[in-house]
Amino acid sequence: MENFVFSNCTKIVFGRNAEEQVGVETAAWADKVLLHYGGGHIVRTGLKARVEESLKHAGVSYIELGGAQPNPRVSLVREGIKLIREQGIGFILAIGGGSVIDSAKAMALGVQYEGDVWDFYSGKAEPKEALPLGVVLTIPAAGSEASTGSVITNEDGWLKRSCDHVILRPKFAIMNPELTYTLPPYQTACGVADMMAHIMERYFTNVRDVDLTDQLCEAALRSIIKHAPRALEEPQNYDVRANIMWAGTIAHNDLLGTGRIGDWASHVIEHELSGIYDLAHGAGLAIIFPAWMKYVYKHDVARFVQFAARVWGVDPDYHDPEKTALEGIRRLEEFFKRIGLPTRLADADIPDDRLEEMAAKCTGNGTHTVGNFVKLTEADVLEIYRLAV
Ligand code: NZQ
Ligand code: ZN
């Protein structure tokens, strides 16, 4: 096992009516905040009004900025930074999913920096300070509510890039599973694929003797696999939604990555897809992850056999371990299909005429590799895109 430091400062307030506590939680940080949200589902469901009521009750005033899109754009982040500076705001409250939270995180970084906020995503600048932020989560998926990451798309070149730093962890996350009842089935499924991917990125490691986190990863995956189809059949089943929601946070708050070196190639390879084609990130992962697995499984067949046996219940074939490994990958792909996700580029109407461009972009024109389990070159990445056609 590797050495590690694990510190997660995000206070989780979880359960029915949890959003009623948003005023009190926010008031502990600031008396004037930016309320940031997305395309407006929170207006339609009445959540926004309830949050505003709670803020008013706690004596917190607010300025609003809606319009964060899935695959959030840097242009809105710049607008938010300007607004925060003009209004002298010291705290951001994000209401929504990963896109809103990541957009809020980017604003939190940019406000404290004299240059352009994109510098943090292009690697030109290192985060040093950020405004504090809090979250009311409405979709279990990205895990951004307790993660160190923020992923932003720059319309100039359609580059989707991430920035990671502990100062980006939200101070609190309000999580009421009832808020997820209104999710369309496709968004529920995309969220499931994303949280599974966050676990699998950590699971496929070259670090030895990580049995505890191996088993935690496997248990979390089995629980998601059990509950996801039920969430689609019974969208208003509280306990099913609650199990999925908590899994989404645990998948990415990095407890499951302690002592391990995760892979993360599939994420980097996927970000090129959602950056260019504006696909939901989870759908992109359902396409890329099985292709990545097919390309790399021979690197450590035993680990893929363990994944097949312990996560998917495949009976190991001791004479033909590769067969078992491939059966695990097949079951993952079948599962994604069963919950309504694309598993090939064609399923998502993505043409195969820009694969070279994406392979070049994600490896900096071949100047660096991606992933840790297997270090993939530009040519390897291109093969993975081809396997996903
Ligand atoms: O815009 P609104 O109106 O809020 O609607 C959203 C959006 O259209 C809708 N939605 C959310 N909650 C809902 C709801 N509709 C009905 N009822 C509800 N309760 O769902 C749509 C998708 O929302 P989005 O925030 O885009 O989803 P998600 O949470 O999957 O976030 C995806 C983004 O997070 C990034 C992804 O790359 C992508 O840009 N990621 C961020 C990470 C991080 N910061 O740690 C890690 C991840 O790997 C990921 O890359
Ligand atoms: Zn993800």
JSON list of C-alpha atoms in Angstrom, two decimals, residues 1-6 207 210 257-261:
[
{"chain": "A", "resi": 1, "resn": "MET", "atom": "CA", "xyz": [0.00, 0.00, 0.00]},
{"chain": "A", "resi": 2, "resn": "GLU", "atom": "CA", "xyz": [1.18, 3.55, -0.76]},
{"chain": "A", "resi": 3, "resn": "ASN", "atom": "CA", "xyz": [1.55, 6.28, 1.90]},
{"chain": "A", "resi": 4, "resn": "PHE", "atom": "CA", "xyz": [-1.36, 8.66, 1.93]},
{"chain": "A", "resi": 5, "resn": "VAL", "atom": "CA", "xyz": [-2.93, 11.70, 3.56]},
{"chain": "A", "resi": 6, "resn": "PHE", "atom": "CA", "xyz": [-6.70, 11.56, 3.75]},
{"chain": "A", "resi": 207, "resn": "VAL", "atom": "CA", "xyz": [-0.25, -1.08, -6.26]},
{"chain": "A", "resi": 210, "resn": "VAL", "atom": "CA", "xyz": [-4.62, -3.00, -1.06]},
{"chain": "A", "resi": 257, "resn": "GLY", "atom": "CA", "xyz": [-8.47, 5.63, -3.40]},
{"chain": "A", "resi": 258, "resn": "THR", "atom": "CA", "xyz": [-6.45, 5.71, -0.18]},
{"chain": "A", "resi": 259, "resn": "GLY", "atom": "CA", "xyz": [-3.12, 3.92, -0.50]},
{"chain": "A", "resi": 260, "resn": "ARG", "atom": "CA", "xyz": [-3.66, 3.28, -4.21]},
{"chain": "A", "resi": 261, "resn": "ILE", "atom": "CA", "xyz": [-2.61, 4.94, -7.48]}
]
